[in-house]
PDB file of C-alpha atoms in Angstrom:
ATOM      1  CA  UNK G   1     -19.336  -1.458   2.319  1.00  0.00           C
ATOM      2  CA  UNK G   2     -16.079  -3.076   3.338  1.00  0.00           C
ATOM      3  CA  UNK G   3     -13.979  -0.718   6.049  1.00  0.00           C
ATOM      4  CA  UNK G   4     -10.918  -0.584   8.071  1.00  0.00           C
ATOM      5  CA  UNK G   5     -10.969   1.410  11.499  1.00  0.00           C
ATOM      6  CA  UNK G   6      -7.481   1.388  12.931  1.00  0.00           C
ATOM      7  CA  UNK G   7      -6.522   2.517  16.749  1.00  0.00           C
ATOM      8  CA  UNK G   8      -5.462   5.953  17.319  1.00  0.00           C
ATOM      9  CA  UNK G   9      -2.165   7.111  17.777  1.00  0.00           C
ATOM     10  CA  UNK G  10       0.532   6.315  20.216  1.00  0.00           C
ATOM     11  CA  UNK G  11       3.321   7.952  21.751  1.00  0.00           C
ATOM     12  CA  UNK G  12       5.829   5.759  23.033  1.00  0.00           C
ATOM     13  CA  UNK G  13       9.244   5.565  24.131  1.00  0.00           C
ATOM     14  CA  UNK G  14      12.428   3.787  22.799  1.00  0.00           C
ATOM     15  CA  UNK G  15      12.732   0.307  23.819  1.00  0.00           C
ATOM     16  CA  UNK G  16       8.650  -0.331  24.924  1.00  0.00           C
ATOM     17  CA  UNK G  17       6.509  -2.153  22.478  1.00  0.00           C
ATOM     18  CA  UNK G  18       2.963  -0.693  20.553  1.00  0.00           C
ATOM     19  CA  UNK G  19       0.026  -3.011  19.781  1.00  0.00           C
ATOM     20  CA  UNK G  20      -2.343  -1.584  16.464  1.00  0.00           C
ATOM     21  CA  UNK G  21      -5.347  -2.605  15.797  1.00  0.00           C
ATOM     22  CA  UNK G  22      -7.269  -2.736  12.813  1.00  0.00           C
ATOM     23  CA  UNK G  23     -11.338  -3.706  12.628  1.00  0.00           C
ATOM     24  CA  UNK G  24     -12.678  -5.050   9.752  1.00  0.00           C
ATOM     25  CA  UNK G  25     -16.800  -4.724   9.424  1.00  0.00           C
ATOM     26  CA  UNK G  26     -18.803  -4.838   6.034  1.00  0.00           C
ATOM     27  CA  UNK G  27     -17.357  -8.113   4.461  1.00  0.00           C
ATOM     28  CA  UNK G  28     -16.221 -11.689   5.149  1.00  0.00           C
ATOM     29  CA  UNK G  29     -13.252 -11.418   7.716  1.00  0.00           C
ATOM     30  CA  UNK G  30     -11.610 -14.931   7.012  1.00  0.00           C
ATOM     31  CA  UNK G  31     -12.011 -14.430   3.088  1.00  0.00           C
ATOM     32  CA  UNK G  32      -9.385 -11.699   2.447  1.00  0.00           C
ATOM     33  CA  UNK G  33      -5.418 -11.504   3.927  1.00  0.00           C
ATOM     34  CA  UNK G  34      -4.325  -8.363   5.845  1.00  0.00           C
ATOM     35  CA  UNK G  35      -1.084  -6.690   5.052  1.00  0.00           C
ATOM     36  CA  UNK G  36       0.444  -3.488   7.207  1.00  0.00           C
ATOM     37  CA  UNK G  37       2.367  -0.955   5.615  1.00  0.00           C
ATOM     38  CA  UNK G  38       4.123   1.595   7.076  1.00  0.00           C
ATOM     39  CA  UNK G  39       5.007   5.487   5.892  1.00  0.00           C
ATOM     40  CA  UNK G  40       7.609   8.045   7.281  1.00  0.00           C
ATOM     41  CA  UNK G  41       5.952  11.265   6.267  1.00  0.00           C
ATOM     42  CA  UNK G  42       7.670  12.039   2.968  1.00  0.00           C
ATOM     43  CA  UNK G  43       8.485   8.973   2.398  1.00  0.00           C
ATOM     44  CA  UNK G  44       7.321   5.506   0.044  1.00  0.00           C
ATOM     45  CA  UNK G  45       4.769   3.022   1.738  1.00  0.00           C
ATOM     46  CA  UNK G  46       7.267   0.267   3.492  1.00  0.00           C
ATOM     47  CA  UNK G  47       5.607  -3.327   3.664  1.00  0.00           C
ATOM     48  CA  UNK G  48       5.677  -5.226   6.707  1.00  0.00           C
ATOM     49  CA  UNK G  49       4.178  -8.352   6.554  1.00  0.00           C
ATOM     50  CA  UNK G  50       0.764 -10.130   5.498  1.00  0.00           C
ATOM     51  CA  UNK G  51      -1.338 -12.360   7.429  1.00  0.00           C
ATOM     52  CA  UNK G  52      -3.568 -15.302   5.892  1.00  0.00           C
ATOM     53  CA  UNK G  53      -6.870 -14.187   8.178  1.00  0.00           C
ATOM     54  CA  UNK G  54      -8.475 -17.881   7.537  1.00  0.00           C
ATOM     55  CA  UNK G  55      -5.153 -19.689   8.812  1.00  0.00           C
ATOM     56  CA  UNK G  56      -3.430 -17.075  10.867  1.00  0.00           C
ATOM     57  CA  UNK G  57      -0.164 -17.520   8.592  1.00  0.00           C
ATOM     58  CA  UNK G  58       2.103 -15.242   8.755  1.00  0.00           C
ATOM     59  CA  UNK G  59       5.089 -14.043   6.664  1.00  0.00           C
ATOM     60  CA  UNK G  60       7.056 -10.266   8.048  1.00  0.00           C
ATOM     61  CA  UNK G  61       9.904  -8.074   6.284  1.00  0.00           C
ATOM     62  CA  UNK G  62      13.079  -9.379   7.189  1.00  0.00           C
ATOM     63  CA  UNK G  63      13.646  -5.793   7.922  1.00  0.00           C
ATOM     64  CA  UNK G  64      11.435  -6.583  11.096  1.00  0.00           C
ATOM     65  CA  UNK G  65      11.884  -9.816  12.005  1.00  0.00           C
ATOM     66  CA  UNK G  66      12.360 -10.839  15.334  1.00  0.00           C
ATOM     67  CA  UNK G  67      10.330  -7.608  16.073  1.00  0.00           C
ATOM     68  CA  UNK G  68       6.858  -7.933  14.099  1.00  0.00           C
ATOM     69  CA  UNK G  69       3.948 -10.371  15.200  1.00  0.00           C
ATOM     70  CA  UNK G  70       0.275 -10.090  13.514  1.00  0.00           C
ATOM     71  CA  UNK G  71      -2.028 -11.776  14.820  1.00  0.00           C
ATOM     72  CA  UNK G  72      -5.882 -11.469  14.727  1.00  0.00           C
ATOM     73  CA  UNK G  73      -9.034 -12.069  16.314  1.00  0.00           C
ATOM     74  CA  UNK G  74     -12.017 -13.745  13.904  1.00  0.00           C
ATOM     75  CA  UNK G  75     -14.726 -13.191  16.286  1.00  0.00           C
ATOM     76  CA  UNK G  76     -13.833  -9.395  16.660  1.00  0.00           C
ATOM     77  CA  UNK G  77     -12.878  -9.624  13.426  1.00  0.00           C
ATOM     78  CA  UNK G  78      -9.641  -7.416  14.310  1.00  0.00           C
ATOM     79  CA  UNK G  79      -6.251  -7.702  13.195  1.00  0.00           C
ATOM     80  CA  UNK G  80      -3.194  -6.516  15.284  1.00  0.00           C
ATOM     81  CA  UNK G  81       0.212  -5.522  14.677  1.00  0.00           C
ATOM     82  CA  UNK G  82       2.262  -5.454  17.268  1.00  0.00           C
ATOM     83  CA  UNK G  83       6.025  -4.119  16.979  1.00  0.00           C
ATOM     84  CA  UNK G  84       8.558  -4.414  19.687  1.00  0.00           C
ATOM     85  CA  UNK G  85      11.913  -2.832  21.081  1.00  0.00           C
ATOM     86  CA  UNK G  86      10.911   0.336  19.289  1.00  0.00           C
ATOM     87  CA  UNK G  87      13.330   2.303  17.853  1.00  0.00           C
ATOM     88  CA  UNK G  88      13.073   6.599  17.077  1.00  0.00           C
ATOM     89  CA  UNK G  89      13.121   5.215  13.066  1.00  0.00           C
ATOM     90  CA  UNK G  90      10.119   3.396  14.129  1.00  0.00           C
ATOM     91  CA  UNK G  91       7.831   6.859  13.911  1.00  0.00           C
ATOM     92  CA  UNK G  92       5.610   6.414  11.082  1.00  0.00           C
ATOM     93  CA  UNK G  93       2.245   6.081   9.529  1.00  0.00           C
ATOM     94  CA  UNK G  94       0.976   2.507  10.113  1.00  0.00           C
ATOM     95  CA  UNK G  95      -1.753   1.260   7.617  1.00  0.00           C
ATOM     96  CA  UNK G  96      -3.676  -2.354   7.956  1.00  0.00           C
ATOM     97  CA  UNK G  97      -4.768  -2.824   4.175  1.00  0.00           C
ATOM     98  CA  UNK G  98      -7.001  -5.987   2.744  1.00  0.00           C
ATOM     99  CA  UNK G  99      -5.709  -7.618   0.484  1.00  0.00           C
ATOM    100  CA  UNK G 100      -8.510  -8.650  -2.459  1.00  0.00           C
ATOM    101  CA  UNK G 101      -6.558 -11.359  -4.343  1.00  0.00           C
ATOM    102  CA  UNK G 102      -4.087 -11.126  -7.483  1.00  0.00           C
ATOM    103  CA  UNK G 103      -1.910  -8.517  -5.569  1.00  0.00           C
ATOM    104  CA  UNK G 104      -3.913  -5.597  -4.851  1.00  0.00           C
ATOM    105  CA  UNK G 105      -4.435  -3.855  -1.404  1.00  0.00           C
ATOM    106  CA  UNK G 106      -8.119  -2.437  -2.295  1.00  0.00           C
ATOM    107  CA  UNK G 107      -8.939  -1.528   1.095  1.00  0.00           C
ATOM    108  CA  UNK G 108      -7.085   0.424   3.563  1.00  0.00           C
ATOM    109  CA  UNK G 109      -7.192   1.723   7.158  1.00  0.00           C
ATOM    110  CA  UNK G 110      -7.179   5.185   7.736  1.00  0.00           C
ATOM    111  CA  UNK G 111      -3.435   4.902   9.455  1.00  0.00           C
ATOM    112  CA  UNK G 112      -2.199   5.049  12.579  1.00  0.00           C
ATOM    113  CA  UNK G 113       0.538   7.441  13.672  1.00  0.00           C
ATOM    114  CA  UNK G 114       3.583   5.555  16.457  1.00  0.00           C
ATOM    115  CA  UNK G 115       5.407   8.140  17.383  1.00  0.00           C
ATOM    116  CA  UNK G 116       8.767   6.837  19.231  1.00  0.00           C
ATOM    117  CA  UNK G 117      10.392   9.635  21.402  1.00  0.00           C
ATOM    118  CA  UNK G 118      12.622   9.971  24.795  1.00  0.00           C
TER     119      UNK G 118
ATOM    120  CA  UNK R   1      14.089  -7.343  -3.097  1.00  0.00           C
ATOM    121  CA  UNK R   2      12.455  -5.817  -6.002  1.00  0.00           C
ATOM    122  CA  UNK R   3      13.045  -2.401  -6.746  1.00  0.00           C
ATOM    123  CA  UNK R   4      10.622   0.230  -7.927  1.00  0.00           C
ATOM    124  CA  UNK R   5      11.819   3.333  -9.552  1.00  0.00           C
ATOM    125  CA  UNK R   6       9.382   5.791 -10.805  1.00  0.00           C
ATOM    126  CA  UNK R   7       9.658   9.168 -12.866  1.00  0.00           C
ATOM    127  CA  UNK R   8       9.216  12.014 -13.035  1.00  0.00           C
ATOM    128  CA  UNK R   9       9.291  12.289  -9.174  1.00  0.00           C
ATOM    129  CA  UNK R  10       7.608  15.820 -10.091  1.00  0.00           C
ATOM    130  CA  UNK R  11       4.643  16.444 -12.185  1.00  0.00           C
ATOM    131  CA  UNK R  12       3.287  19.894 -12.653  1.00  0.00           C
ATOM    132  CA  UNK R  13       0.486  19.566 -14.924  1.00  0.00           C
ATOM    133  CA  UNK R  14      -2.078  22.184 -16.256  1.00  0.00           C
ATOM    134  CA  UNK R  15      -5.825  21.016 -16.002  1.00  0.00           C
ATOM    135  CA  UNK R  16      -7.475  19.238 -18.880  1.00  0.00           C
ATOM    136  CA  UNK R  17      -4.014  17.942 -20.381  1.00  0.00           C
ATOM    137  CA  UNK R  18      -2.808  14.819 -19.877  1.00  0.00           C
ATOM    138  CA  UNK R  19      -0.027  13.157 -17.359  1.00  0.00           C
ATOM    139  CA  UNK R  20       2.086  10.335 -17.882  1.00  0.00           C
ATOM    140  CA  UNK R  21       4.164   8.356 -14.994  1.00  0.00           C
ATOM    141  CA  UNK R  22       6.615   5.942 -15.610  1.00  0.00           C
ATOM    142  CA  UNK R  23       7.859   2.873 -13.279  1.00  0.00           C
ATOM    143  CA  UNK R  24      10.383   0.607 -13.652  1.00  0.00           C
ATOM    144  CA  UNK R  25      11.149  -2.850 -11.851  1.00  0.00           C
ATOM    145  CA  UNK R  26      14.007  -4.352 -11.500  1.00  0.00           C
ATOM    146  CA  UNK R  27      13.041  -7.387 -12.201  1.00  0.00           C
ATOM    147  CA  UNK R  28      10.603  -8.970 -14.360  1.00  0.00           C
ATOM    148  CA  UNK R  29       6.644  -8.225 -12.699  1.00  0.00           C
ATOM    149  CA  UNK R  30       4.697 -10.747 -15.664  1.00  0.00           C
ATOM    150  CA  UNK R  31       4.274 -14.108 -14.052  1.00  0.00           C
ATOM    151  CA  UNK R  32       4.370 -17.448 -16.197  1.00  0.00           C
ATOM    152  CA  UNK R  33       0.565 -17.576 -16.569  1.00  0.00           C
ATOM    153  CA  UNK R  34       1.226 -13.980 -18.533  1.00  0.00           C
ATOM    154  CA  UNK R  35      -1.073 -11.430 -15.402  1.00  0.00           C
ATOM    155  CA  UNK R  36       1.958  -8.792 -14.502  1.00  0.00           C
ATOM    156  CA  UNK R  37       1.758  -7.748 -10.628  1.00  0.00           C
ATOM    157  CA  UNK R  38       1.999  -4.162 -10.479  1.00  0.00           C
ATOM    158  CA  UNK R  39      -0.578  -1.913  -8.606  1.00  0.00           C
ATOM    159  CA  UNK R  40      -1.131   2.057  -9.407  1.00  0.00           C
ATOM    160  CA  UNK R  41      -2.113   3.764  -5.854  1.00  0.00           C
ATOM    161  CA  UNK R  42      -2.955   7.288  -5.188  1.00  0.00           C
ATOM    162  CA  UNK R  43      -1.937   9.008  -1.735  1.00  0.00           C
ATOM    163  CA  UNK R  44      -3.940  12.398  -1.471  1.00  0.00           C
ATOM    164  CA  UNK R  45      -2.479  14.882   1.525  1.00  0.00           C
ATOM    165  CA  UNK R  46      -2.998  13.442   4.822  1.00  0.00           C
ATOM    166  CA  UNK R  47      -5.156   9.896   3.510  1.00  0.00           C
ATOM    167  CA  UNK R  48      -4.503   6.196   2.865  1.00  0.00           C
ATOM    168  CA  UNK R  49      -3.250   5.007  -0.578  1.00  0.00           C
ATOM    169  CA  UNK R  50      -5.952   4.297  -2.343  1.00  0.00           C
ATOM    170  CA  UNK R  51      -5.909   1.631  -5.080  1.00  0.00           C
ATOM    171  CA  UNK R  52      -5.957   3.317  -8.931  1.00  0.00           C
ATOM    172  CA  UNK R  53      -5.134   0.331 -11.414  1.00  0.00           C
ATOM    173  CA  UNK R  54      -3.939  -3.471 -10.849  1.00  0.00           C
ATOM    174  CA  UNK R  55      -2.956  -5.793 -12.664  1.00  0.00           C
ATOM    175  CA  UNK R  56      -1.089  -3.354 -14.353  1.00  0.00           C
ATOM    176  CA  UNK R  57      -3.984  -1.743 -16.698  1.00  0.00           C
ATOM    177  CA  UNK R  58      -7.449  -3.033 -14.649  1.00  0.00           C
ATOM    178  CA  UNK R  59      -9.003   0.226 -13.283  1.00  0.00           C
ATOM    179  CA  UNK R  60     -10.457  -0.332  -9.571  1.00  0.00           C
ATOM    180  CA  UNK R  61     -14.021  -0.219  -9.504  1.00  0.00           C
ATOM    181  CA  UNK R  62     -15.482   3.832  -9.163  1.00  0.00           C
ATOM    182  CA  UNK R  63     -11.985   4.801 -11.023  1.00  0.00           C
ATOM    183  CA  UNK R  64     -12.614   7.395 -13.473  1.00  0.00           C
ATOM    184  CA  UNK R  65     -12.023   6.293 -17.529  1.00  0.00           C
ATOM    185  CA  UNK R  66      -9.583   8.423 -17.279  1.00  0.00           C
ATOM    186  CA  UNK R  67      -6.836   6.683 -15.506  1.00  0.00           C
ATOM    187  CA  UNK R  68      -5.586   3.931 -17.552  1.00  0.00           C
ATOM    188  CA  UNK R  69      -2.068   1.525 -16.997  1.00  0.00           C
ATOM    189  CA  UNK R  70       0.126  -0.080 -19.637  1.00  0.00           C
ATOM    190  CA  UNK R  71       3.095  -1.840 -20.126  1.00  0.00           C
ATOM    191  CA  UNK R  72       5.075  -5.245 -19.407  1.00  0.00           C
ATOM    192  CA  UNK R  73       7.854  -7.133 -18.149  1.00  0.00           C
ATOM    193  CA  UNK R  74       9.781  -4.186 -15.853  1.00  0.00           C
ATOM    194  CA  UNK R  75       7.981  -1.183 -17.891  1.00  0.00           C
ATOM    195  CA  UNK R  76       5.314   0.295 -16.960  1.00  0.00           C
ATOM    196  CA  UNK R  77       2.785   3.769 -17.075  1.00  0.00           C
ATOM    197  CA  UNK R  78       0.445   5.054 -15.516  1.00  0.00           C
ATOM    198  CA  UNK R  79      -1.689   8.024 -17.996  1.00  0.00           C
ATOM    199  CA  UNK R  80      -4.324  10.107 -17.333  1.00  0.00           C
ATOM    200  CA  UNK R  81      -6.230  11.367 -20.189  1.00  0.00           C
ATOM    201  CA  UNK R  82      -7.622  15.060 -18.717  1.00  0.00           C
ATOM    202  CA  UNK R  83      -6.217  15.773 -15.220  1.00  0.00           C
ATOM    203  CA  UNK R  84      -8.523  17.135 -12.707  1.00  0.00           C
ATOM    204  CA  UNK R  85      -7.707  18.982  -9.884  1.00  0.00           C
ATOM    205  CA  UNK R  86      -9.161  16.252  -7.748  1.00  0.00           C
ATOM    206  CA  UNK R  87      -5.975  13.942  -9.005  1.00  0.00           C
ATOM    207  CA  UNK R  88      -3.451  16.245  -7.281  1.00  0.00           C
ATOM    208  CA  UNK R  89      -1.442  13.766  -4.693  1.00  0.00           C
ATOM    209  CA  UNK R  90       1.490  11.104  -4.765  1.00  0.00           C
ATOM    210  CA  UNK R  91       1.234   8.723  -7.406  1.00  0.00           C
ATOM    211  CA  UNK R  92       2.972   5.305  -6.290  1.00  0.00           C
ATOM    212  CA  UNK R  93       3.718   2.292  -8.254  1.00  0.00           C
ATOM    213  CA  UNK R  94       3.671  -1.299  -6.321  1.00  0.00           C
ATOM    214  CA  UNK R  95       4.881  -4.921  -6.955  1.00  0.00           C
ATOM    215  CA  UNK R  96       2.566  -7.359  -5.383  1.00  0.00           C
ATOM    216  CA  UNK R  97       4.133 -10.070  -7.549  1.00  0.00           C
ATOM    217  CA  UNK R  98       6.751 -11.299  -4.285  1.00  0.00           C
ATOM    218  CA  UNK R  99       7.288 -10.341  -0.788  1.00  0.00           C
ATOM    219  CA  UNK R 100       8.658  -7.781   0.736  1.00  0.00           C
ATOM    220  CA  UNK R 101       5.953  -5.638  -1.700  1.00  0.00           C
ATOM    221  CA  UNK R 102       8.001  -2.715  -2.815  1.00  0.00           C
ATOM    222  CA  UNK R 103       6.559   1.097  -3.454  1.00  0.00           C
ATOM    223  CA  UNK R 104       8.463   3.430  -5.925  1.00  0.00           C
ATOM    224  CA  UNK R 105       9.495   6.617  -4.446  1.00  0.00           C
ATOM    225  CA  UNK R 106       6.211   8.363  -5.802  1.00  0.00           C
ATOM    226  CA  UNK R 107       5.377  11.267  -8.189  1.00  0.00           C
ATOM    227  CA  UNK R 108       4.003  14.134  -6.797  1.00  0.00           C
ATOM    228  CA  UNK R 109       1.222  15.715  -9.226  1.00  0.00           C
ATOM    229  CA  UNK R 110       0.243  19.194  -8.807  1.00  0.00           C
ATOM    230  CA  UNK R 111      -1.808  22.039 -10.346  1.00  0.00           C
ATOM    231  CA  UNK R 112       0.197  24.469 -12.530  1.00  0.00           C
TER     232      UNK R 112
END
C-alpha cells in the first residue's frame, strides 16, 4: 500500500531556511511526480511546485521562486522541499502529495507543520 | 492563475439528505481531447486532503457510491446522495489542468 511519511515539525526563525522530507515506500518511486502543498490553518491548500521523480524536473509557484528547491533521493526514495529566507507568512501545513497521472494528487503525506517565529 | 470559487462556503446538512457543492473556474478546465481537470478532495479536522472524485465525475477507488461529480467547461458539483456523519470536513475543489494548481476556498459540511 503506497504511503507518504513526512518529517516532523520545525520551529524556526525568520530569515533561516527548513529542509522537509517526504518518504515514499509501497510503490514505484520514479513512476509517479511529487507535488507539495502548503495550508495556513483555515485556509485553501496553496501549491508549490511538482517534481518529475524519474528526471528530477522541476517547475515552483512563482509565488516562491527564488526560494523553493525540490529535490529527491531515488535510492532513499525521499523527496525534499526545502524553503529558504523564511518569512512569519511562511507558518503552515506542508504536504508532499503523489501525483497518479491525469491531475490527481491520490496520495498524500500526513503534513508537516514550519512554524516561523522570533 | 486559475481561480476556484466554490459555494456554499457553509453546509449544514441533516443526515440521510443529500448535499450539493458548487465550483466555478475561471477559466475553461475541459482540455481539447474533451477529459476536464478538476479534482474533488476532502480535508477531515486535523488530516491530509484526501482525493474524492477526478476527472471531474471518476470516484477514487474505496469512495463510497455516494459521492458523485458533474459538470463542464468552468461548472462544476460535487453531490452526495445520503450524507453520513463520517463526511463532515472541508470540501475543496482543485484544477490540475495548469500550474500553479489552484484550491477553492472550501465548504465546510457539518451535522445539523
Amino acid at each position: 500500500q503506497a504511503q507518504l511519511v513526512q518529517s516532523e515539525s520545525e520551529m524556526k526563525k525568520p530569515g533561516a531556511s527548513v529542509k522537509i522530507s517526504c518518504k515514499a515506500s509501497g510503490y514505484s518511486f520514479t513512476t509517479h511526480a511529487i507535488h507539495w502543498v502548503r495550508q495556513v490553518p483555515g485556509q485553501r491548500p496553496e501549491w508549490m511546485g511538482w517534481l518529475d521523480v524519474r528526471t528530477g524536473d522541476t517547475k515552483y509557484s512563482d509565488n516562491l521562486q527564488g526560494r523553493v528547491s525540490i529535490t529527491r533521493n531515488t535510492s532513499a526514495t525521499t523527496a525534499y522541499l526545502d524553503l529558504s529566507s523564511l518569512r512569519l507568512e511562511d507558518t503552515a501545513v506542508y504536504f508532499c502529495a503523489r501525483h497518479w497521472g491525469m491531475g490527481r494528487l491520490d496520495n498524500w503525506g500526513q503534513g508537516t507543520l514550519v512554524t516561523v517565529s522570533s | 492563475d486559475i481561480v476556484m470559487t466554490q459555494s456554499p462556503l457553509s453546509l449544514p446538512v441533516t443526515p440521510g439528505e443529500p448535499a450539493s457543492i458548487s465550483c466555478r473556474s475561471s477559466q475553461s478546465l475541459q482540455r481539447s481531447d474533451g477529459y476536464k481537470f478538476l479534482d474533488w478532495y476532502l480535508q477531515k479536522a486535523g488530516q491530509s486532503p484526501q482525493l474524492l472524485i477526478y476527472l471531474g465525475s471518476t470516484r477514487a477507488p474505496g469512495v463510497p457510491d455516494r459521492f458523485s461529480g458533474s459538470g463542464s467547461g468552468t461548472d462544476f458539483t460535487l453531490n452526495i446522495t445520503r450524507v453520513e456523519a463520517e463526511d463532515v470536513g472541508v470540501y475543496y475543489c482543485m484544477q490540475p489542468l495548469q500550474t500553479p494548481y489552484t484550491f477553492g476556498q472550501g465548504t465546510k459540511l457539518e451535522i445539523k
